Coordinates of C-alpha atoms in Angstrom, one line a residue:
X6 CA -4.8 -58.4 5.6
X7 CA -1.7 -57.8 7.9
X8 CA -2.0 -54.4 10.1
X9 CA 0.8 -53.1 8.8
X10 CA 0.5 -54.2 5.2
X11 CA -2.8 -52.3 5.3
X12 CA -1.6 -49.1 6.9
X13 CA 1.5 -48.7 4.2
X14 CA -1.0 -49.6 1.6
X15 CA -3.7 -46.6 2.3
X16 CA -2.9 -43.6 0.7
X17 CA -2.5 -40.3 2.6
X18 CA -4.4 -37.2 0.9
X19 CA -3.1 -33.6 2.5
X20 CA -5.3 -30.9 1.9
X21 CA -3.4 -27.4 0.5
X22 CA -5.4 -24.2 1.5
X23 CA -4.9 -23.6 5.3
X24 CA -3.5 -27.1 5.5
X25 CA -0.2 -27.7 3.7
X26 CA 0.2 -23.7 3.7
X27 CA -1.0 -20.7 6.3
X28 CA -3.2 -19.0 3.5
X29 CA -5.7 -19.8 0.6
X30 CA -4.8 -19.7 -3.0
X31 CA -7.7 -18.1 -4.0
X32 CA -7.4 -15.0 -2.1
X33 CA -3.6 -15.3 -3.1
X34 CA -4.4 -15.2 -6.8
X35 CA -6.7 -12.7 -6.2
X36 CA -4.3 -9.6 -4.6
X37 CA -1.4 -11.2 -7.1
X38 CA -3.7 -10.4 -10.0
X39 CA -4.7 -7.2 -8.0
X40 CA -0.8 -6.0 -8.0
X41 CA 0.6 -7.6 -11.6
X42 CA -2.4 -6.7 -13.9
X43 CA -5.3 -4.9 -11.6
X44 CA -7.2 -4.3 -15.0
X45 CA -8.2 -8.3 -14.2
X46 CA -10.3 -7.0 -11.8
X47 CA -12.6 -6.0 -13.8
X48 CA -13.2 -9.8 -15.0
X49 CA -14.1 -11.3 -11.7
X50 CA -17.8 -11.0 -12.1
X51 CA -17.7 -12.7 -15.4
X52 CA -16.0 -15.3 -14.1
X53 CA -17.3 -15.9 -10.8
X54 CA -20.5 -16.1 -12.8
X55 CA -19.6 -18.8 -14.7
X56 CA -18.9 -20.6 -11.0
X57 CA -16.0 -20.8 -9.2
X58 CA -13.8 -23.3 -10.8
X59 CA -13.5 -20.9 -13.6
X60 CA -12.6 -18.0 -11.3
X61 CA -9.8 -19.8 -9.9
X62 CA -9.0 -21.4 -13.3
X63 CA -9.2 -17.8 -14.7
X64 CA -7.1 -16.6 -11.9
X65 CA -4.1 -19.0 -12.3
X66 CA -4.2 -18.8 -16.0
X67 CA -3.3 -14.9 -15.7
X68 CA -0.6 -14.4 -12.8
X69 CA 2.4 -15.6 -12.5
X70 CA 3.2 -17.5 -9.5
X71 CA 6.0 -18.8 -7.5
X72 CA 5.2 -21.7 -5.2
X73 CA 8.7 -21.6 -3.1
X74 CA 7.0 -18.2 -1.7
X75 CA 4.0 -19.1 0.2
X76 CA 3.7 -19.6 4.0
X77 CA 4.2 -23.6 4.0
X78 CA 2.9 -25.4 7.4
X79 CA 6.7 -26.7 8.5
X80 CA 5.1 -28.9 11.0
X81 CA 2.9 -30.8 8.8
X82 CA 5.7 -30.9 6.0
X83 CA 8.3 -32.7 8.7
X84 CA 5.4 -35.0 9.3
X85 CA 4.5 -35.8 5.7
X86 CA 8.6 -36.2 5.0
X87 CA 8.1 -38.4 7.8
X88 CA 5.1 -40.6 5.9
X89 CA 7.2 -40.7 3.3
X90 CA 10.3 -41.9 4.4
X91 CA 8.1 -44.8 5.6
X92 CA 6.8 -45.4 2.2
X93 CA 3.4 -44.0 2.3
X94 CA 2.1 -43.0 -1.0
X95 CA 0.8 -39.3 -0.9
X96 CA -1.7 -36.9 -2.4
X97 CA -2.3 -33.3 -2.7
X98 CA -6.3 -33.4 -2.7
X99 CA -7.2 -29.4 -3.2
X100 CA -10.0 -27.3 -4.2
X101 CA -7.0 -25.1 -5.6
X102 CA -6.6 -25.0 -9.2
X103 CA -4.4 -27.6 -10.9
X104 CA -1.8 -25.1 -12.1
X105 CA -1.1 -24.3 -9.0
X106 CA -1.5 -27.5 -7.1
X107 CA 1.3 -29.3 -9.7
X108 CA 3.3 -26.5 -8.9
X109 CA 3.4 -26.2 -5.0
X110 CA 4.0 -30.6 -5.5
X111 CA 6.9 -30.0 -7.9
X112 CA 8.3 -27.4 -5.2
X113 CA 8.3 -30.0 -2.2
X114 CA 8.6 -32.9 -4.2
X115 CA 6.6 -34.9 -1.9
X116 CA 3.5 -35.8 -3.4
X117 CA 3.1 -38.9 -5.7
X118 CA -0.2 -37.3 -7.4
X119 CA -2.2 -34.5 -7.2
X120 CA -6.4 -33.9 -7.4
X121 CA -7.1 -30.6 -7.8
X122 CA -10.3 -28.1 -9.1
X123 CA -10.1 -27.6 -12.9
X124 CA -11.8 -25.2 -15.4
X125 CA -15.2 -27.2 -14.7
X126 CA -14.9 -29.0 -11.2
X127 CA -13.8 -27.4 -8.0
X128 CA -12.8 -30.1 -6.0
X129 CA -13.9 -29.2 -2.4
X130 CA -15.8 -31.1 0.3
X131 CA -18.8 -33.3 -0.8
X132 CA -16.9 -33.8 -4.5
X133 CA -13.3 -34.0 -3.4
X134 CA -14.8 -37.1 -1.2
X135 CA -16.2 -38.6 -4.0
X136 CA -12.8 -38.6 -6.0
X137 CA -10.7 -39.6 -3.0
X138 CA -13.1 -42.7 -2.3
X139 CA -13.5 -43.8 -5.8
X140 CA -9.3 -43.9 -5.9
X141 CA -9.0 -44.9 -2.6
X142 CA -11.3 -48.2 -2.8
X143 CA -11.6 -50.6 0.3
X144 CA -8.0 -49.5 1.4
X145 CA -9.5 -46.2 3.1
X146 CA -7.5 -43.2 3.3
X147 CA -5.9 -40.8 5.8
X148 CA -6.3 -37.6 5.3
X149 CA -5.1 -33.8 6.5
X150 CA -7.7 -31.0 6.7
X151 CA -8.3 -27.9 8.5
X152 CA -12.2 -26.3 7.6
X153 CA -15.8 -26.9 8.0
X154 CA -15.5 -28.0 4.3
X155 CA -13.3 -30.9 5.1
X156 CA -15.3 -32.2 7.8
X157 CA -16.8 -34.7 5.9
X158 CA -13.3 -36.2 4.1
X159 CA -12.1 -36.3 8.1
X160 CA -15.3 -37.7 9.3
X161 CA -14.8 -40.9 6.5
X162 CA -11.2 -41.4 6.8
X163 CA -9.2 -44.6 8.5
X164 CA -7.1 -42.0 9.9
X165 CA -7.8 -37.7 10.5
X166 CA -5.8 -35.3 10.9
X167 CA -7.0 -32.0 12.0
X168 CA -4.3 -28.8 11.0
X169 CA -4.8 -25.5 13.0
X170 CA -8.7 -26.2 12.5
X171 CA -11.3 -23.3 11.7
X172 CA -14.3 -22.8 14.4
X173 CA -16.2 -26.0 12.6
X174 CA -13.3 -28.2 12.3
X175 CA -12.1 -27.5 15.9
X176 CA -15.4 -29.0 17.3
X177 CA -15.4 -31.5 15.4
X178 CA -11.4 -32.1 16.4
X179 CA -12.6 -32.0 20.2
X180 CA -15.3 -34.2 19.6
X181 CA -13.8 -37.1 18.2
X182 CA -10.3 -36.6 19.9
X183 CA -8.7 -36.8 16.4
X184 CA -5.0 -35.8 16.0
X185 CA -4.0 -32.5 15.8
X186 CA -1.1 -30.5 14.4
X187 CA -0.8 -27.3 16.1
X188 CA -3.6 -23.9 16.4
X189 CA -4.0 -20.3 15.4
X190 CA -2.5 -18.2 18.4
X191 CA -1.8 -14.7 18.8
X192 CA -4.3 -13.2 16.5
X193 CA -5.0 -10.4 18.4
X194 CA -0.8 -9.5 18.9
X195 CA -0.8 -10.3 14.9
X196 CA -3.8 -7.9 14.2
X197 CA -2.3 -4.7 16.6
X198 CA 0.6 -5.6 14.8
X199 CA -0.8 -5.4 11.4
X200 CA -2.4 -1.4 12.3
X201 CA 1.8 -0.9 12.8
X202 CA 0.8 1.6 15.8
X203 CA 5.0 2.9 15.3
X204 CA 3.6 4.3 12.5
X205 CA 1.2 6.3 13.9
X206 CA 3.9 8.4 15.3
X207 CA 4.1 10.3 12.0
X208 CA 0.9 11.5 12.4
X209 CA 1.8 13.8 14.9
X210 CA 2.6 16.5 11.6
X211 CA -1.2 17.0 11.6
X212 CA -0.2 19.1 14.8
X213 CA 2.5 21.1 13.3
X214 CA 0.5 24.2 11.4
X215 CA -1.5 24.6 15.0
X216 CA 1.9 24.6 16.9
X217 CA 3.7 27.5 14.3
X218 CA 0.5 29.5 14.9
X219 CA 1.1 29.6 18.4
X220 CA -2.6 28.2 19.1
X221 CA -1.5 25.1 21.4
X222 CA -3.3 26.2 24.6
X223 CA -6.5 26.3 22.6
X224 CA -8.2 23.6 23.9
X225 CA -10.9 23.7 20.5
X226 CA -7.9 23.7 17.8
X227 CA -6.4 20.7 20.1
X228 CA -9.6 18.7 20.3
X229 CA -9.8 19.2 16.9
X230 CA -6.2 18.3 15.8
X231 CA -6.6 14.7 18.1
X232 CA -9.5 13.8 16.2
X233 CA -7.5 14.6 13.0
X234 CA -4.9 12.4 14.9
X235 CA -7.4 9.8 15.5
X236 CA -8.9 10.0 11.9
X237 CA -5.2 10.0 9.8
X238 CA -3.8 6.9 12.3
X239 CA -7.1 4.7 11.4
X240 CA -6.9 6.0 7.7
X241 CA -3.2 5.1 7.1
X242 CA -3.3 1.3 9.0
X243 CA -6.4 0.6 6.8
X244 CA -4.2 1.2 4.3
X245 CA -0.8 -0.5 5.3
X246 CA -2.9 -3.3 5.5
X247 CA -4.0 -3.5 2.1
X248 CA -0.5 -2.7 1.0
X249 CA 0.7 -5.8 2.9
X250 CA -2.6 -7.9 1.1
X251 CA -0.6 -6.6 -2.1
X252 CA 2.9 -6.9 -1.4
X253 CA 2.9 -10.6 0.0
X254 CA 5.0 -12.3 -2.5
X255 CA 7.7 -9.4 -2.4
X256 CA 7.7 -9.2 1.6
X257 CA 7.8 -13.1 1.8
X258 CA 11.2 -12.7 -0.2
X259 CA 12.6 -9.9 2.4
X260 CA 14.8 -10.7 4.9
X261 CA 12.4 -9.4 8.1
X262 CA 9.4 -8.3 6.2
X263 CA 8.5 -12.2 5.8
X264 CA 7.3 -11.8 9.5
X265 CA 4.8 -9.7 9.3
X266 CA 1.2 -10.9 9.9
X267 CA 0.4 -11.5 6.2
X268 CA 3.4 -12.6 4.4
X269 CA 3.9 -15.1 7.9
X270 CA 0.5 -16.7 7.3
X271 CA -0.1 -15.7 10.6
X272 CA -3.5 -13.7 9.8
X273 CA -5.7 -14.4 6.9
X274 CA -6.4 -12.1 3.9
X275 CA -10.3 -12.1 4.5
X276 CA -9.0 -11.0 8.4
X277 CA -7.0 -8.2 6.6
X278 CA -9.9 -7.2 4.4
X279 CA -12.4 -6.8 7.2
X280 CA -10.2 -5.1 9.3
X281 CA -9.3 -2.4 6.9
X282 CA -12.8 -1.9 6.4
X283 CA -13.3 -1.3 10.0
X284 CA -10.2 1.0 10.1
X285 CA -11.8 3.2 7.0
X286 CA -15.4 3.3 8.9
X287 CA -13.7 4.9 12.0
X288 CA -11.3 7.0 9.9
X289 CA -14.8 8.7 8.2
X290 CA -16.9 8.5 10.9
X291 CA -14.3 10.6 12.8
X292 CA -14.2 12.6 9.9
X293 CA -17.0 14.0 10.0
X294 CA -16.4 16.1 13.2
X295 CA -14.3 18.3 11.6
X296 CA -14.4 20.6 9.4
X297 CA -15.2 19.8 5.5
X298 CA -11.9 20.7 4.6
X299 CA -10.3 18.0 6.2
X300 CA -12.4 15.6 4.9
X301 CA -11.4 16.8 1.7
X302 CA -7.6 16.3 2.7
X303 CA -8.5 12.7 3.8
X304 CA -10.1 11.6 0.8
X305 CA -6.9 13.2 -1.4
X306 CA -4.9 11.2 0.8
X307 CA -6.7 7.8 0.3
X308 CA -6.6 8.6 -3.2
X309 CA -2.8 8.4 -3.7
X310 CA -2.0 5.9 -1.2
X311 CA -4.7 3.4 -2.8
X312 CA -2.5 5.2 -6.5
X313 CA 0.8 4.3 -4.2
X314 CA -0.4 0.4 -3.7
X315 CA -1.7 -0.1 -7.2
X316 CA 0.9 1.5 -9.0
X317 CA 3.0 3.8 -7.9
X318 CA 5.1 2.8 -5.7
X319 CA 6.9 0.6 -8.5
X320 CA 7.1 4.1 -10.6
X321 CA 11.0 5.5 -10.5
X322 CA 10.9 8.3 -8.6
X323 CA 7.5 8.3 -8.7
X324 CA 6.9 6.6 -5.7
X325 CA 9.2 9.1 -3.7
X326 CA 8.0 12.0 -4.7
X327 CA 4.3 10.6 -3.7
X328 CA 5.5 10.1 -0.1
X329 CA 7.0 12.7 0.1
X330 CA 3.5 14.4 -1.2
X331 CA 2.0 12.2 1.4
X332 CA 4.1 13.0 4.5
X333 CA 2.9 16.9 3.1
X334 CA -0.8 16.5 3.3
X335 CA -1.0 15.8 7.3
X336 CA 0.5 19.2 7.3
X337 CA -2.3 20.4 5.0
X338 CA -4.7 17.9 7.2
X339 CA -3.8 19.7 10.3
X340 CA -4.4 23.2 8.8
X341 CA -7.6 21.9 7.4
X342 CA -8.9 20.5 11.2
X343 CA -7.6 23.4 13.1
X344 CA -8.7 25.9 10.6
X345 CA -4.9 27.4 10.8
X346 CA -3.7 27.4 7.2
X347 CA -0.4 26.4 5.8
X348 CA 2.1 28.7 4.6
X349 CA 4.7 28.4 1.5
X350 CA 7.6 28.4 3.5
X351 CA 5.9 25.3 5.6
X352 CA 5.2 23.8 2.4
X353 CA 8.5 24.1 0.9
X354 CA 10.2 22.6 3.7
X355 CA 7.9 19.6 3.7
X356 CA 8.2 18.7 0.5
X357 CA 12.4 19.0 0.2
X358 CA 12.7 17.3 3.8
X359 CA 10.1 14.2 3.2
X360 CA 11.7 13.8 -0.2
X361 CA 15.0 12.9 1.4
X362 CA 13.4 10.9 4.0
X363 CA 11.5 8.8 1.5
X364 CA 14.8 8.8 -0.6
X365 CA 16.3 7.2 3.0
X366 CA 13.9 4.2 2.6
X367 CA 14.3 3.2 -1.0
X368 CA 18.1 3.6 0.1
X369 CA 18.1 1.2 2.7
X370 CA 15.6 -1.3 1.0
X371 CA 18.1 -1.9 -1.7
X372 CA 20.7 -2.0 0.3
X373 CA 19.2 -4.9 2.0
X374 CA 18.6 -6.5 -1.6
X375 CA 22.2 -6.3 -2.3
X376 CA 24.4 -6.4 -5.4
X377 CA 22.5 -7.5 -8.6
X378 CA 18.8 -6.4 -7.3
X379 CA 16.6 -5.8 -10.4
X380 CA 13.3 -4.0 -10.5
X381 CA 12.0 -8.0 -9.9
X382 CA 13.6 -8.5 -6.5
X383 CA 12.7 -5.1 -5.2
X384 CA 9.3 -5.0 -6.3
X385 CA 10.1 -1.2 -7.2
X386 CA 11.3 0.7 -10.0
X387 CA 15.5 0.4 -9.3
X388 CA 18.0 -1.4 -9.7
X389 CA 21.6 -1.9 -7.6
X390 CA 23.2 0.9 -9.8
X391 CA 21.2 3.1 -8.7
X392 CA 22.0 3.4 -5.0
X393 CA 24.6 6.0 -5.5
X394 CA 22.4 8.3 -7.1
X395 CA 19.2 7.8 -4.7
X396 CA 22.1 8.9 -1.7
X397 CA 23.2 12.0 -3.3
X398 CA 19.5 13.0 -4.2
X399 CA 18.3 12.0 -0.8
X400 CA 21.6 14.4 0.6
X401 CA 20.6 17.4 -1.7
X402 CA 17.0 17.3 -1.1
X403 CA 17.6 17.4 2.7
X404 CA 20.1 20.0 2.7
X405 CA 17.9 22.2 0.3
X406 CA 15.5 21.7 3.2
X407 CA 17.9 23.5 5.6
X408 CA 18.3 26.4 2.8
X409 CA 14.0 26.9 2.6
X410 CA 14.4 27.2 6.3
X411 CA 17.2 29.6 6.5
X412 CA 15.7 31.5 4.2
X413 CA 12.5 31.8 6.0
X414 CA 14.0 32.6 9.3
X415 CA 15.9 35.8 7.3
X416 CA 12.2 36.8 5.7
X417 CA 10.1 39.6 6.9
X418 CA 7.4 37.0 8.0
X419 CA 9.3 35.9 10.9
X420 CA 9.5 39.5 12.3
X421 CA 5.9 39.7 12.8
X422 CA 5.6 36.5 14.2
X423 CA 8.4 35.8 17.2
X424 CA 9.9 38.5 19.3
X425 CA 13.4 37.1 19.0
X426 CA 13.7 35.8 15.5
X427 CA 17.2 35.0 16.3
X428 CA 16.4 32.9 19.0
X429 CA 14.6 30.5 15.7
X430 CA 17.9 30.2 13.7
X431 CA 20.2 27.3 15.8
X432 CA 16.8 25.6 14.0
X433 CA 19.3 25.3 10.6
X434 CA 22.3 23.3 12.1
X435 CA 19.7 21.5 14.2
X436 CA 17.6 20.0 11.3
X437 CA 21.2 19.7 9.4
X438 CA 22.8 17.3 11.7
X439 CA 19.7 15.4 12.0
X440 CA 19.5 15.4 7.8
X441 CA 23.4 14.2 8.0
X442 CA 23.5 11.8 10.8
X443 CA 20.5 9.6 9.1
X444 CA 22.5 9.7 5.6
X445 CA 25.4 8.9 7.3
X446 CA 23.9 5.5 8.9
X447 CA 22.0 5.0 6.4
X448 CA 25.7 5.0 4.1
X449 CA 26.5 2.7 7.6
X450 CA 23.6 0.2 6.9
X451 CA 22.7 1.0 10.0
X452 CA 19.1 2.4 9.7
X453 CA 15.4 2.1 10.3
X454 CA 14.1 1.5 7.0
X455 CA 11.6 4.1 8.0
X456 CA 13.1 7.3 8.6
X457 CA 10.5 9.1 10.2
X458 CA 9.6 6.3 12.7
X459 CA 13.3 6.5 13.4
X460 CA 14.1 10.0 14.0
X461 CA 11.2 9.9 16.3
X462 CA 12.1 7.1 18.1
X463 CA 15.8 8.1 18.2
X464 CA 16.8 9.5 21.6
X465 CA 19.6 11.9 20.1
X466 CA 17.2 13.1 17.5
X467 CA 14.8 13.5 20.1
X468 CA 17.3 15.7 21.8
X469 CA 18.1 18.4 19.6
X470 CA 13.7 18.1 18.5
X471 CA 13.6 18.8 22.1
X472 CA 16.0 21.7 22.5
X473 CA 14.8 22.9 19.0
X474 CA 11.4 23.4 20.6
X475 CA 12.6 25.4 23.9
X476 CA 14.0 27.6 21.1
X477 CA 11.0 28.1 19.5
X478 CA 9.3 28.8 22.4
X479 CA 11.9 31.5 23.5
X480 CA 11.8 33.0 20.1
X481 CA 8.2 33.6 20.6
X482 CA 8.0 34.1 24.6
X483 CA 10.6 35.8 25.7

């Protein structure tokens, strides 16, 4: 048989999970059923009892899934288009399910059939050989994989391709000098990236009851408020990570959310589980050197955020008020390390102030979703007509924020507490300008979608939080 006749003739079988796409299917199914109907959860056992094939079955059966948002492989789709164009005839060969595997093929439109797992059969290594050799014949194959499971379909093909190969498949790759199509890099950027350290910035608040008490050259109470530093940064990256695990098809849609580790492809959703774990273990461990107070706080706090992943945070109004709750409790966290307590007036501010910061960040996020958002696109709980509304709440919650403070620095309390109580009140138009300027770019489309991060990163706000403090300090000082 001619060369060429024979090369044209073998069919070329691409591999899906971690080949054709950054991720796995599986896992995918798995946080999508986590986020759309969690009360699935409940059913994996069953199912993964009955073997695996009928968890993933199960799995695709019960979420609803769009294949134009997953992390697709550009450079092995440009080669396959490629194949193609040359008149190979190719195959999606997956251990996915079949519901899914028709759809990603109907999405590219490049695959003349597909062999995928079923409610009985999943189709991975030592079977999906089997299928692929009994269609394949005395033509051979090609084929396209990445794991130690496909090791043995590379190993028996005319022709292997090796795609950004696990630790397995990479010796083998090496070995053989098979062709390659690019490697993981950056994993360790990715995974600093996925603890978003700018966040840890708002974690500072823990410091704030110890700083109003005036106990900031106590070296204990500031030990103590680092390790509830330490403890509340660890505790809320474990968490933004398993809020990215559950918001992958919605940040995959967003215009520079789609980067992110997760939603890129870029780190794997096992990676993201074991790493949260890890951040959870040192957020305990370091726990348990302060007081049990604190602890307390911490567990309230992983309470609602795990609440805020779940569920919440697609509530109306809902979801604000619970960060503005959580921005709150590192007040309370602080009080609790230090042993300092909170006051109402400290407590009242919080809650008005973090309300219209959290009200900034739904405001911005559908902005950026534009005219005709629904609660689909947003993956929250409003719409486009609301964005008027979410900017005068945001306004009135901030400025009612101002009024808690002026009327603080006019009660009794503040007597007792700074010799020049007067010194305290350029503290209103401060906070007010800041509360303004934010709403005002944010009106401007011009802000951080995180508020907090932003007014902490923002020289001018930095400024007058700068001169605010030398006020303080003169208020109680001088």
């Amino acid at each position: 048989m001619d060369a060429r006749v024979s090369l044209k003739e073998r069919t070329v079988y691409v591999d899906l999970d971690g080949t054709l796409i950054h991720s796995d299917l599986l896992w995918e199914t798995l946080f999508l059923a986590a986020r759309q109907c969690p009360r699935l959860l409940v059913k994996l056992p069953f199912w993964l009892s009955q073997g695996k094939a009928r968890l993933k079955a199960e799995l695709a059966r019960n979420v609803s899934f769009d294949a134009s948002a997953l992390p697709y492989r550009q450079e092995v789709i440009d080669e396959l288009r490629a194949l193609k164009a040359q008149g190979r005839r190719i195959v999606l060969a997956t251990g996915s399910n079949e519901r899914l595997a028709h759809a990603v093929a109907v999405h590219l439109g490049l695959f003349d059939a597909v062999l995928a797992s079923n409610d009985e059969v999943n189709l991975t290594s030592t079977r999906k050989l089997a299928r692929i050799e009994a269609e394949a014949g005395v033509d051979g194959y090609d084929y396209y994989g990445n794991s130690h499971e496909d090791i043995c379909l590379l190993e028996n093909a005319a022709e292997a391709t090796v795609v950004a190969p696990d630790r397995s498949a990479g010796r083998w790759q090496r070995r053989t000098g098979s062709h390659l199509i690019g490697h993981e890099k950056g994993r360790l950027k990715a995974a600093i990236k996925s603890f978003r350290p700018h966040q840890w910035t708002k974690n500072v608040l823990v410091f704030v009851p110890m700083i109003l008490t005036h106990e900031f050259l106590n070296l204990e109470m500031v030990l103590s408020a680092l390790l509830a530093f330490v403890s509340f940064s660890a505790a809320a990256s474990s968490v933004y990570i398993v809020n990215d695990l559950l918001d992958l098809e919605a940040d995959r849609r967003h215009k520079t959310k789609r980067y992110r580790p997760f939603a890129s492809g870029r780190l794997s959703i096992p990676t993201g589980l074991k790493m949260a774990f890890g951040l959870m273990a040192l957020a305990c461990a370091t726990a348990v050197l302060l007081p049990v107070g604190y602890a307390i706080v911490l567990a309230g706090y992983m309470i609602a955020t795990t609440a805020y992943s779940f569920a919440l945070k697609r509530m109306l109004l809902i979801d604000v008020m619970t960060l503005a709750f959580l921005y709150t409790t590192r007040i309370i966290a602080g009080a609790e390390a230090t042993g300092v307590g909170t006051s109402f007036w400290l407590l009242s501010f919080s809650i008005f102030f973090f309300l219209s910061l959290a009200l900034v960040k739904r405001y911005t996020e559908l902005q950026d979703h534009g005219t005709g958002a629904d609660r689909s696109t947003t993956g929250r709980g409003y719409v486009d007509a609301d964005l008027e509304t979410i900017g005068q709440m945001g306004m009135s919650s901030g400025f009612a924020a101002v009024l808690v403070l002026a009327l603080y620095i006019n009660s009794p309390e503040v007597a007792v507490h700074y010799a020049i109580p007067y010194l305290v009140w350029p503290l209103c138009p401060m906070v007010l300008y800041i509360i303004s300027r934010i709403w005002v770019l944010a009106r401007r489309d011009q802000m951080h979608e995180d508020p907090v991060v932003f007014i902490l990163q923002d020289w001018r706000s930095q400024m007058v939080m700068g001169l605010g403090g030398l006020m303080f300090l003169g208020a109680v000082y001088v």
